[in-house]
PDB file of C-alpha atoms in Angstrom:
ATOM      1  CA  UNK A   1       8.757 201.344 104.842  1.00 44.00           C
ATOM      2  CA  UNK A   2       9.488 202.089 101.001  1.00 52.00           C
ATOM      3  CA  UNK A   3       6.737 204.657  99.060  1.00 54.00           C
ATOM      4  CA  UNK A   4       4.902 202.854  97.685  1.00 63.00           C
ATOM      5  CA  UNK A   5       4.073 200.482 100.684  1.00 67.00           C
ATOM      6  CA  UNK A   6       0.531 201.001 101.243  1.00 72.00           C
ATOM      7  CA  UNK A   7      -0.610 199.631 104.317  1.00 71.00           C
ATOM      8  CA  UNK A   8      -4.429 199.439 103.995  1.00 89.00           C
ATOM      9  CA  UNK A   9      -3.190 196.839 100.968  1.00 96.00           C
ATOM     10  CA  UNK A  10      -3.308 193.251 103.040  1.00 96.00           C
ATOM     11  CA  UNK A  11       0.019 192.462 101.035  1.00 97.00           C
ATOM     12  CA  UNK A  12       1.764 195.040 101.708  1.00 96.00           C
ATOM     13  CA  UNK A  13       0.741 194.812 105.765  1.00 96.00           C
ATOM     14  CA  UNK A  14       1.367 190.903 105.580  1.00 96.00           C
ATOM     15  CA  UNK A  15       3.290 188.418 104.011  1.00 97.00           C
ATOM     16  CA  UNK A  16       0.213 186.538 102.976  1.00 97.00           C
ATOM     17  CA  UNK A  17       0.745 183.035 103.549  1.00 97.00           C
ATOM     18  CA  UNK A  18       3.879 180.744 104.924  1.00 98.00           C
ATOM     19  CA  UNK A  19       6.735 182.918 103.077  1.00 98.00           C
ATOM     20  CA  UNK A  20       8.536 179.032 101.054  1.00 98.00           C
ATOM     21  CA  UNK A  21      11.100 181.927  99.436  1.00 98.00           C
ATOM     22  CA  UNK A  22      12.028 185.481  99.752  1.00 97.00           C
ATOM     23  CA  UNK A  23      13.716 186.809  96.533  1.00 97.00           C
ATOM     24  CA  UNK A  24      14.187 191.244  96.961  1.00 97.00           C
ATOM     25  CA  UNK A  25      11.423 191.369  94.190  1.00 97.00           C
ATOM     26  CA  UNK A  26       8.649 188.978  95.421  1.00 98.00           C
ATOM     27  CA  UNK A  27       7.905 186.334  97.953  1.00 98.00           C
ATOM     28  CA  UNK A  28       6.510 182.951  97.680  1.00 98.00           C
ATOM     29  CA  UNK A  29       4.317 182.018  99.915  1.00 98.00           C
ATOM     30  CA  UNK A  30       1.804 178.493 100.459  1.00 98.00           C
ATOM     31  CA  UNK A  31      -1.759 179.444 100.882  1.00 97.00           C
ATOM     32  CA  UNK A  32      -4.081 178.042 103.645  1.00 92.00           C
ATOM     33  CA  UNK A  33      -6.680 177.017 101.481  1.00 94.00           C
ATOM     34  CA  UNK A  34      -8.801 173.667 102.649  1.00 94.00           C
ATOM     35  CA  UNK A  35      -9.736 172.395  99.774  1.00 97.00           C
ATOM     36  CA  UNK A  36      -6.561 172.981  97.655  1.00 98.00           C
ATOM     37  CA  UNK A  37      -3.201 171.900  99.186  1.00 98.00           C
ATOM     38  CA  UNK A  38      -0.295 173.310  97.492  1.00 98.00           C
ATOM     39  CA  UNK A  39      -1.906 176.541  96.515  1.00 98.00           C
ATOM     40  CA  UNK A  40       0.941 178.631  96.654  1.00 98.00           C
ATOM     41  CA  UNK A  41       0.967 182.720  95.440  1.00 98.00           C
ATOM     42  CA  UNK A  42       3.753 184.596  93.825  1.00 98.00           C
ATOM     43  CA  UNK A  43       3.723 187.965  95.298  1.00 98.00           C
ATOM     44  CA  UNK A  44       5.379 191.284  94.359  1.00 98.00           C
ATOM     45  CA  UNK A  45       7.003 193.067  97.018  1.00 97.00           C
ATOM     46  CA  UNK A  46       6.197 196.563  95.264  1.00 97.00           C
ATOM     47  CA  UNK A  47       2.500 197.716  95.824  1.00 97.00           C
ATOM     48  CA  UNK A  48       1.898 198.019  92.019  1.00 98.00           C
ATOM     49  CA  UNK A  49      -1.466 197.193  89.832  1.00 98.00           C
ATOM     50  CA  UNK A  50      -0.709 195.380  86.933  1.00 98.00           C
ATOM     51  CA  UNK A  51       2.208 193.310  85.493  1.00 98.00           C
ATOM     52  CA  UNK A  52       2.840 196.323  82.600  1.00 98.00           C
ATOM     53  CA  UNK A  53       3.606 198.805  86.075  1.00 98.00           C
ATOM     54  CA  UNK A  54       6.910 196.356  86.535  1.00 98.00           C
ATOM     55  CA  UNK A  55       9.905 197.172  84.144  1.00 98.00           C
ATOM     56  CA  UNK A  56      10.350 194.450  81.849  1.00 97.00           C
ATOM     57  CA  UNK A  57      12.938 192.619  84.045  1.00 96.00           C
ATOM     58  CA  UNK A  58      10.928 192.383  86.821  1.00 97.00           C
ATOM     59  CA  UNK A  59       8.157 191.130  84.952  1.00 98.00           C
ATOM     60  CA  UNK A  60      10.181 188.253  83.492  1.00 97.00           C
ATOM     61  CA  UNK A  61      11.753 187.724  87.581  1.00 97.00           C
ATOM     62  CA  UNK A  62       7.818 187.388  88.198  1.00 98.00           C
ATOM     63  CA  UNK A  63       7.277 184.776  85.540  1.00 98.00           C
ATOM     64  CA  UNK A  64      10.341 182.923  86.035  1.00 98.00           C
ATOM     65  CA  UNK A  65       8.870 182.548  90.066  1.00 98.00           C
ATOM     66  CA  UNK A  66       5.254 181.507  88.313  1.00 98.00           C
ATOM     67  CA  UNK A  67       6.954 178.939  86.401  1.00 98.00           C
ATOM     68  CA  UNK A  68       8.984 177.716  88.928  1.00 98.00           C
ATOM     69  CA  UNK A  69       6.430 177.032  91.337  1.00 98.00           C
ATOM     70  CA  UNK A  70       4.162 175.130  88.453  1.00 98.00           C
ATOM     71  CA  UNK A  71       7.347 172.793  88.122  1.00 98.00           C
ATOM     72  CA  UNK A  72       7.286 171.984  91.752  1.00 98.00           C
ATOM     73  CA  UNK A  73       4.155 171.353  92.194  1.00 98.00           C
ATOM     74  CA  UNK A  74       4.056 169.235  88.714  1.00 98.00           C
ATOM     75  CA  UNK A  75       6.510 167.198  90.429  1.00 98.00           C
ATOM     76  CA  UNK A  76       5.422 166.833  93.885  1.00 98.00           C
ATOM     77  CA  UNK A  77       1.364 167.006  93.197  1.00 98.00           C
ATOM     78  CA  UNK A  78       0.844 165.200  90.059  1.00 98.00           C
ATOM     79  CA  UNK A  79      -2.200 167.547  88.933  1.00 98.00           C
ATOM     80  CA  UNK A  80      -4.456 167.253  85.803  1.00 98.00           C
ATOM     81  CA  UNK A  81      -3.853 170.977  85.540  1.00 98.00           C
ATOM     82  CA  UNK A  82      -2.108 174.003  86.989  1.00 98.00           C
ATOM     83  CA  UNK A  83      -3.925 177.267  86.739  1.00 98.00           C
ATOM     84  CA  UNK A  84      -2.147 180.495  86.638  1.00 98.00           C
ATOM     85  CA  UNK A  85      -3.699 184.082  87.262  1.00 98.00           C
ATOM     86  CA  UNK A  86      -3.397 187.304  88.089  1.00 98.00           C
ATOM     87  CA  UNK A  87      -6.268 189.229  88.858  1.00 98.00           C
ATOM     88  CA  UNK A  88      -6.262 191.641  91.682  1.00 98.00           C
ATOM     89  CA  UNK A  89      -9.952 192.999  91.335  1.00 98.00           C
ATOM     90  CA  UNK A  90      -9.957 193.165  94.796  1.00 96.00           C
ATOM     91  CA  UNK A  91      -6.257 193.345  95.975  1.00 97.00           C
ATOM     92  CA  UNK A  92      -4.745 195.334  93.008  1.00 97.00           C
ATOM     93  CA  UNK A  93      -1.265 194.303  93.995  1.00 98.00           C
ATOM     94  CA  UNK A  94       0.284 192.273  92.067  1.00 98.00           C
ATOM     95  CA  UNK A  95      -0.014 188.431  92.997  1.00 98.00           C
ATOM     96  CA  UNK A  96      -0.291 185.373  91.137  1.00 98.00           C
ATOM     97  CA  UNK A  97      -2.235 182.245  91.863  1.00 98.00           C
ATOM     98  CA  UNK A  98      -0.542 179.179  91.396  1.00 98.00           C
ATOM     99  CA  UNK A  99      -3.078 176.320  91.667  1.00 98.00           C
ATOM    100  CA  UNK A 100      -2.802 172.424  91.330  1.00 98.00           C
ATOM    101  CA  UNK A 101      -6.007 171.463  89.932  1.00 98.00           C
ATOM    102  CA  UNK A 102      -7.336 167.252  90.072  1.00 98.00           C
ATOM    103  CA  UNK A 103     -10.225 165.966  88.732  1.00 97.00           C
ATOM    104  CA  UNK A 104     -11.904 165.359  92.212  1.00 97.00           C
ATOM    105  CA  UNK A 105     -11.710 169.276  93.082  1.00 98.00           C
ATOM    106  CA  UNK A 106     -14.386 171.095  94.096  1.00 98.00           C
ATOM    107  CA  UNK A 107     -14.877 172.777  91.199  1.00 98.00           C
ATOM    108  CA  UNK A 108     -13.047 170.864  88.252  1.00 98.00           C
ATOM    109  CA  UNK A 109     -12.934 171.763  85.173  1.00 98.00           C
ATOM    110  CA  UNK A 110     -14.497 175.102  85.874  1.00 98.00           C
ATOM    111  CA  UNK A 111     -12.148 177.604  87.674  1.00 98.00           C
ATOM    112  CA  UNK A 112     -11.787 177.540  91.309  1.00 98.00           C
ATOM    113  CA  UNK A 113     -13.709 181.230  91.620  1.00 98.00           C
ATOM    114  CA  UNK A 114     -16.780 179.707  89.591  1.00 98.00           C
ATOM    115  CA  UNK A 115     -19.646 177.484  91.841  1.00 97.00           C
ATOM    116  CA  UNK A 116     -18.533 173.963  93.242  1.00 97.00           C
ATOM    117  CA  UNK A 117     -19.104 171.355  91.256  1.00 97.00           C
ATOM    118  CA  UNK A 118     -19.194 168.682  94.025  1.00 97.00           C
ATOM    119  CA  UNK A 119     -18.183 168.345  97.887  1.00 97.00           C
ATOM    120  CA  UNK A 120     -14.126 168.197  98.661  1.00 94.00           C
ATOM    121  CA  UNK A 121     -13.064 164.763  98.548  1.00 95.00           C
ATOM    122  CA  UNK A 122     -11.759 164.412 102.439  1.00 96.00           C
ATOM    123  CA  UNK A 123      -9.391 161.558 101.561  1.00 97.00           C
ATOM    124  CA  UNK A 124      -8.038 162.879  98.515  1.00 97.00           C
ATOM    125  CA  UNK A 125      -7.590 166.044 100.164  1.00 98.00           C
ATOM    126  CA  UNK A 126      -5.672 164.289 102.803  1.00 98.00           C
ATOM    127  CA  UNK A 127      -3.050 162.594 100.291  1.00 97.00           C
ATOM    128  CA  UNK A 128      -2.236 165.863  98.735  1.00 98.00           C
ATOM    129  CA  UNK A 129      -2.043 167.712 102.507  1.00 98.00           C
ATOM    130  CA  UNK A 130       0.852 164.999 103.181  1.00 98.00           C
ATOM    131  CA  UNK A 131       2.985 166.044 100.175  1.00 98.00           C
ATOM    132  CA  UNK A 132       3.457 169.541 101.650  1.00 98.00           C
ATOM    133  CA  UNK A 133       6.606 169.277 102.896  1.00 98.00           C
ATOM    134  CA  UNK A 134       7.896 167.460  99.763  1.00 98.00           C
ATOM    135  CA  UNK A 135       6.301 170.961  97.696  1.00 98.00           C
ATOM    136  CA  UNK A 136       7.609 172.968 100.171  1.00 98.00           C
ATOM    137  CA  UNK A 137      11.696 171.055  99.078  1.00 98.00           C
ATOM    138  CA  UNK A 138      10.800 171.379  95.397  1.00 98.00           C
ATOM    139  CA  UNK A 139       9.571 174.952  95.410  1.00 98.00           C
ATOM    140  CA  UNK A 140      12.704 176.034  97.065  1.00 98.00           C
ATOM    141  CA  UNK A 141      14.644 173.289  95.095  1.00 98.00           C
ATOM    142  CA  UNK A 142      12.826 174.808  91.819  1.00 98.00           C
ATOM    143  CA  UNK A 143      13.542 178.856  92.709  1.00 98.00           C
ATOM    144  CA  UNK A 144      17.026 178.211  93.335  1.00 98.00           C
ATOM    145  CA  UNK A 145      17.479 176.091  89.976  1.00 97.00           C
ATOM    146  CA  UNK A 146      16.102 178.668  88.229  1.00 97.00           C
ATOM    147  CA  UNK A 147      18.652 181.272  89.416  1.00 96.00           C
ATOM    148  CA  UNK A 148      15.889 183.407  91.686  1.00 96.00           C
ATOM    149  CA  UNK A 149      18.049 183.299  94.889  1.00 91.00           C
ATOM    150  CA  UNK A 150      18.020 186.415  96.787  1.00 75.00           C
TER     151      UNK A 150
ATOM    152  CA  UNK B   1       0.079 169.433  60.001  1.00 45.00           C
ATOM    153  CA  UNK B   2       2.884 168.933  62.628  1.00 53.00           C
ATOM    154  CA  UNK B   3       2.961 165.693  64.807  1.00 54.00           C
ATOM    155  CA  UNK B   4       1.761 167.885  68.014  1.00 62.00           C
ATOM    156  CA  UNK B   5      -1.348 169.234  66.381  1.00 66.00           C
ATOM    157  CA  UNK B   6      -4.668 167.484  68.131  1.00 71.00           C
ATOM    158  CA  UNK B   7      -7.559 167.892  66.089  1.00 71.00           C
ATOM    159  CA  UNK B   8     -10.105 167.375  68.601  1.00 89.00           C
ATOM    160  CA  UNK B   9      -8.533 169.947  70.335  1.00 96.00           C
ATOM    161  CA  UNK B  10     -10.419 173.471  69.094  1.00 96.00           C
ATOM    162  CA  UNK B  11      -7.372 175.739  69.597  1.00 97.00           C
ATOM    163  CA  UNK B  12      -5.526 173.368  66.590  1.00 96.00           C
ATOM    164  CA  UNK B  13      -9.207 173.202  64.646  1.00 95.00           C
ATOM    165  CA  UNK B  14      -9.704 176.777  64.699  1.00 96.00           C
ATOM    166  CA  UNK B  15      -8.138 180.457  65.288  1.00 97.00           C
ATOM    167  CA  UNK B  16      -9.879 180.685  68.293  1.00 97.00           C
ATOM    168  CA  UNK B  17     -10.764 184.231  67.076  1.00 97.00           C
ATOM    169  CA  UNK B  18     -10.136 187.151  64.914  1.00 98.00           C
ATOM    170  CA  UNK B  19      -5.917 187.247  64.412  1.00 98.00           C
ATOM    171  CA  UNK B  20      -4.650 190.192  65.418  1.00 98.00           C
ATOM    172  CA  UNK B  21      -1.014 188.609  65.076  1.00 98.00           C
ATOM    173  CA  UNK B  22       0.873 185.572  64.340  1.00 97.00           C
ATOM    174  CA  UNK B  23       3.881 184.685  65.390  1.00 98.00           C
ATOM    175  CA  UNK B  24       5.937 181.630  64.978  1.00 97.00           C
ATOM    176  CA  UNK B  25       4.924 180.372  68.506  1.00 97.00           C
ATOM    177  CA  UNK B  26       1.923 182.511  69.155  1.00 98.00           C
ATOM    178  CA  UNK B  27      -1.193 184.373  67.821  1.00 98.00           C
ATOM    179  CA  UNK B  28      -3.156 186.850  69.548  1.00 98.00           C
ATOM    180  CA  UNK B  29      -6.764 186.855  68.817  1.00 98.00           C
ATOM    181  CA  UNK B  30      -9.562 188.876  69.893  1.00 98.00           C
ATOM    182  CA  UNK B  31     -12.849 187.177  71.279  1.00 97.00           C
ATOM    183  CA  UNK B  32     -16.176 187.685  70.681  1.00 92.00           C
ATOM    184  CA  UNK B  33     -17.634 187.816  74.113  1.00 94.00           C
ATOM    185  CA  UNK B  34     -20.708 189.759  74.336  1.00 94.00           C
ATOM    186  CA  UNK B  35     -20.262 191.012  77.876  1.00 97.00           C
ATOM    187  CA  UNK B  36     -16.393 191.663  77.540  1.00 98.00           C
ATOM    188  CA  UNK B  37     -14.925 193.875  74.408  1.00 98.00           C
ATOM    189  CA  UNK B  38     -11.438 193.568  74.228  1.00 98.00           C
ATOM    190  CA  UNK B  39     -11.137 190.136  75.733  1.00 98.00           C
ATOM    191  CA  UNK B  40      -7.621 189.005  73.738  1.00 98.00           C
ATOM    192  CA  UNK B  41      -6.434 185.614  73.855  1.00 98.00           C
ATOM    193  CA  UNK B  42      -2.444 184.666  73.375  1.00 98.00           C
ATOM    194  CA  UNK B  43      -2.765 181.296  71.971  1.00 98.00           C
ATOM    195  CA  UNK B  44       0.627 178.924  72.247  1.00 98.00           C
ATOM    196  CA  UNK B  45       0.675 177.059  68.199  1.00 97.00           C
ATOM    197  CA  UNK B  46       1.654 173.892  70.129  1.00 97.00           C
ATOM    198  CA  UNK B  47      -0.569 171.829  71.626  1.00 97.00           C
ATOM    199  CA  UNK B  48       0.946 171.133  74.575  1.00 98.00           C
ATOM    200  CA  UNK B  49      -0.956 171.521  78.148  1.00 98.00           C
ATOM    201  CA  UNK B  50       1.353 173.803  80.707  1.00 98.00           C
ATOM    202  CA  UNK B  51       3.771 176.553  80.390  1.00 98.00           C
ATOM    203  CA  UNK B  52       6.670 174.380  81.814  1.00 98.00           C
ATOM    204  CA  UNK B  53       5.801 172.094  78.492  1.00 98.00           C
ATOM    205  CA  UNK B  54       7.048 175.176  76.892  1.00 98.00           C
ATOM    206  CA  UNK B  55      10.909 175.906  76.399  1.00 98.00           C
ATOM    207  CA  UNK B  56      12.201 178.620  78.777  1.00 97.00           C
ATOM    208  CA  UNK B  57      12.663 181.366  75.668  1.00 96.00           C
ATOM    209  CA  UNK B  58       9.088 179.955  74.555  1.00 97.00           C
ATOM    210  CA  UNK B  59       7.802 180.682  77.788  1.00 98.00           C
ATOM    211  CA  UNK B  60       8.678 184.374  77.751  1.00 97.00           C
ATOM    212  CA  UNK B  61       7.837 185.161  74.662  1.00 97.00           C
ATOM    213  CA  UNK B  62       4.310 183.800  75.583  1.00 98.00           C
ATOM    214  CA  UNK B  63       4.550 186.172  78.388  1.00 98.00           C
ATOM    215  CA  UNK B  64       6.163 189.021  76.719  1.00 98.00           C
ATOM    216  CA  UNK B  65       2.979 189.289  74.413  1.00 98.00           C
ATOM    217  CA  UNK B  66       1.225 189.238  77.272  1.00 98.00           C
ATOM    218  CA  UNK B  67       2.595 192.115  78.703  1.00 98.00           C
ATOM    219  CA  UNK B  68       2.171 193.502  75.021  1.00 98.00           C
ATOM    220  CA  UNK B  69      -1.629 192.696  74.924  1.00 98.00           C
ATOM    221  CA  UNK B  70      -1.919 194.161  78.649  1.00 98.00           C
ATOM    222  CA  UNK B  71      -0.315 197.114  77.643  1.00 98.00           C
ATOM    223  CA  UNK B  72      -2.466 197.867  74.599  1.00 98.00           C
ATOM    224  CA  UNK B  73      -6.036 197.353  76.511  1.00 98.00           C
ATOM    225  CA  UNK B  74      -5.032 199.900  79.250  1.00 98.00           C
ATOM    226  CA  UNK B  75      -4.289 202.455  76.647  1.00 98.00           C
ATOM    227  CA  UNK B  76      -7.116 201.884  74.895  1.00 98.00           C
ATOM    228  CA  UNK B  77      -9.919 200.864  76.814  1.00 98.00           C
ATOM    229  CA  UNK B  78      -8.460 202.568  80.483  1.00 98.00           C
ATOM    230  CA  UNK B  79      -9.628 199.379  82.193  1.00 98.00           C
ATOM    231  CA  UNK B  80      -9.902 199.247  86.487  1.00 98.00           C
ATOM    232  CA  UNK B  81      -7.956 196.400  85.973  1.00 98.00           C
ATOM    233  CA  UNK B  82      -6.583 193.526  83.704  1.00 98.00           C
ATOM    234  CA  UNK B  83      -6.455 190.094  84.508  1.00 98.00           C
ATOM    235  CA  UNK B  84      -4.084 187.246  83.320  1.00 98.00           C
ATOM    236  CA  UNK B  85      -5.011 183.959  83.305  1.00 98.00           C
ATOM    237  CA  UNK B  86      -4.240 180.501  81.708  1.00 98.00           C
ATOM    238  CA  UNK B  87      -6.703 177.725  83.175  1.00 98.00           C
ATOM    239  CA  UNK B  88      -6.744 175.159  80.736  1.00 98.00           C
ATOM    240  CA  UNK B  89      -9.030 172.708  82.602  1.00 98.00           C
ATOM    241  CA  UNK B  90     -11.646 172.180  79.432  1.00 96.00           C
ATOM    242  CA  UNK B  91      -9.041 172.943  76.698  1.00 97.00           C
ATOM    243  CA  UNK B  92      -5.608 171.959  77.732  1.00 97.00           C
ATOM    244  CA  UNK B  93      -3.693 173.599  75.085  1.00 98.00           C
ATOM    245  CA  UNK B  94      -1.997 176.726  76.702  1.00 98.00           C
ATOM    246  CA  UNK B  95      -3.916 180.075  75.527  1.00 98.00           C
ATOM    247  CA  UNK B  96      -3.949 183.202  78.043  1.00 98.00           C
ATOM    248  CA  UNK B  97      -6.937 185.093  78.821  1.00 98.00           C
ATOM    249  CA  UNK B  98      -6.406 188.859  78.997  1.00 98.00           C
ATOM    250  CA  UNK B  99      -8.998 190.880  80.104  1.00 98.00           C
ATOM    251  CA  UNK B 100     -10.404 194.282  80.754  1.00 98.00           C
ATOM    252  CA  UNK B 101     -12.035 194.961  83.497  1.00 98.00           C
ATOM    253  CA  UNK B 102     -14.785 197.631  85.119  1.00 98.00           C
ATOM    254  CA  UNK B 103     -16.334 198.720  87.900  1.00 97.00           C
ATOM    255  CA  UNK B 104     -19.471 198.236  85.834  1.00 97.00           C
ATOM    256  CA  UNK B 105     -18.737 194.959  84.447  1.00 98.00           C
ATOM    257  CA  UNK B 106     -20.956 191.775  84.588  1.00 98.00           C
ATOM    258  CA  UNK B 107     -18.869 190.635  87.598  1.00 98.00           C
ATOM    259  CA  UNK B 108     -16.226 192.820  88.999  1.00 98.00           C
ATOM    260  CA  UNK B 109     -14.263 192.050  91.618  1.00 98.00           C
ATOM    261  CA  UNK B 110     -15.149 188.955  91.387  1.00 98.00           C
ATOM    262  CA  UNK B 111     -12.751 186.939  88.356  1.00 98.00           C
ATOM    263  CA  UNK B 112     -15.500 186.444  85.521  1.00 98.00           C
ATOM    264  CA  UNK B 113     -15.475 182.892  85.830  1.00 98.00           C
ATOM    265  CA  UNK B 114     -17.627 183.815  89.205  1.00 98.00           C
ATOM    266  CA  UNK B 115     -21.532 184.166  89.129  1.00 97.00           C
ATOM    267  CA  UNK B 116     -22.360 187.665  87.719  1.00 97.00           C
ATOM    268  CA  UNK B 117     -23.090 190.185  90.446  1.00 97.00           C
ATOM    269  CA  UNK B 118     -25.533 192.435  87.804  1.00 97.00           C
ATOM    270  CA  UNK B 119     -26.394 192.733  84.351  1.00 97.00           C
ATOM    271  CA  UNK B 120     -24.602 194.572  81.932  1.00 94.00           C
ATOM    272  CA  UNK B 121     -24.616 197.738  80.973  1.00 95.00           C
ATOM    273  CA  UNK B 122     -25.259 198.039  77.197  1.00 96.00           C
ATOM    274  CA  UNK B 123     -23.975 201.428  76.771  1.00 97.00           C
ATOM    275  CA  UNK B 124     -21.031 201.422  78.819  1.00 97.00           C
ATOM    276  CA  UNK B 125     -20.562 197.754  76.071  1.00 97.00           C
ATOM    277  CA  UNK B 126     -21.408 199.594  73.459  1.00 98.00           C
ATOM    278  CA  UNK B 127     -18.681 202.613  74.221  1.00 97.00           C
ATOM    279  CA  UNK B 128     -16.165 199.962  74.777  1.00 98.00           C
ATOM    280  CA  UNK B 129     -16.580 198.189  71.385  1.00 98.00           C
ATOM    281  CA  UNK B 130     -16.738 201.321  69.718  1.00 98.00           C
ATOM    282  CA  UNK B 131     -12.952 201.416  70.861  1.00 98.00           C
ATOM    283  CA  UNK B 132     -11.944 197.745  68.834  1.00 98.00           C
ATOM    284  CA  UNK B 133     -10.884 199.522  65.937  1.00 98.00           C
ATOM    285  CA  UNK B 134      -8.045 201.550  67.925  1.00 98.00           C
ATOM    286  CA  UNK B 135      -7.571 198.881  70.166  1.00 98.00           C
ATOM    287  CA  UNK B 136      -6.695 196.259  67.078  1.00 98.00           C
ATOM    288  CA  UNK B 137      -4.018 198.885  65.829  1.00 98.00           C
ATOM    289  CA  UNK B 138      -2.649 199.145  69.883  1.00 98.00           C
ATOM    290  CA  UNK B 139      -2.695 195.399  69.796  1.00 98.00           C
ATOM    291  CA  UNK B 140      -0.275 195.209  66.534  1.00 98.00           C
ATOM    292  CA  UNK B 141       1.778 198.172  68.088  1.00 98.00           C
ATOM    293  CA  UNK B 142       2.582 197.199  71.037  1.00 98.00           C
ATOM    294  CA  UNK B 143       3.494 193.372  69.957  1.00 98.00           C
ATOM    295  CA  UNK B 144       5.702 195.374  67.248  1.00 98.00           C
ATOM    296  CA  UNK B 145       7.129 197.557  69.889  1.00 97.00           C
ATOM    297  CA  UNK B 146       7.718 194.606  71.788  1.00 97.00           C
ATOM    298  CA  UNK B 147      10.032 193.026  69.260  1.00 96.00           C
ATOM    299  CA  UNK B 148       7.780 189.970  68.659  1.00 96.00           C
ATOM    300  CA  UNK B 149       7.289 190.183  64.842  1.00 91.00           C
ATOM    301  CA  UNK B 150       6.613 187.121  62.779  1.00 75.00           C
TER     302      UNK B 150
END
């Protein structure tokens, strides 16, 4: 266990989610979120705050991950939007939300942390649950592309 | 007016705020949100909807001014935390939200999209805007420092 894991930190004690791609800087992993198939997370390894803690290279290694993720899931999902973030308020790790966003989501066009807008479409929900393993190909397919093999 | 500007959209109408900098692919403006001094904005020229629209060197100079706008508002305004977002649900023209955040905040941990937890605190506000002045110099500084002059 490296310094500066901190093991009260649920990122540091777990991997998060199903790891898609393990790179030595950060791990990708596919959230088990109901209503939003193909949320997936780009996660630092390091237990750090913000992006400006990372030397410069790592920060672009992060990006390059964010990006490559939005592709695959632009491919595989079709989605009227991706949303990218990194907050942290409560888990000030370093981890970035990757979301596919439709306009039948719960909470379309607002952000998926403001109040539903409407109940999850079950059927809709279903379609996009299907693609997983095709996101799962491209997200791999995307990393490698983009040079962020391990 | 270039072939990719959309006029309905308000990010090619307007600044979108006060311009701190301009850049050939980017400005960085400050907001004027009440509850939030030192909200920034990077705001992508082009109208186009996701990062991946972007070219890869486009894409991290987006980021790298970021990371330039991140690191001014932690020297200056010594926020808990900063978050990093682009949504783009209502106004799909890429912009990132960068913003300082408190304990004491409107709705921290929760992302301020979220329902406020408590009102705000007008002189802990007030304190923080008093800070805009330095933080506009940081702002220029740090994009400077960061190589990403016009």
């Amino acid at each position: 266990m490296s310094a500066s894991v901190v093991p009260a930190c649920e990122l540091c004690a777990g991997d998060g989610g199903e790891v898609l791609w393990q790179h030595p800087v950060f791990r990708v992993v596919l959230v088990d979120e109901a209503d939003y198939p193909g949320f997936c997370r780009v996660i630092c390894h390091e237990h750090v705050k913000e992006m400006t803690d990372l030397a410069p290279a790592q920060r672009t290694l992060m990006a390059n991950a964010v990006w490559a993720v939005e592709a695959a899931l632009r491919e595989v999902m079709q989605p009227e939007k991706v949303n990218l973030a990194t907050l942290g308020n409560m888990t000030p790790h370093v981890h970035w939300h990757v979301i596919p966003r439709f306009t039948d989501d719960r909470h379309f066009p607002s952000p998926v942390w403001a109040e539903p807008r409407r109940p999850a479409d079950a059927a809709s929900i279903a379609a996009r649950r299907a693609r997983l393993p095709q996101l799962r190909e491209a997200v791999r397919r995307q990393l490698d592309a983009a040079g962020l093999t391990a």
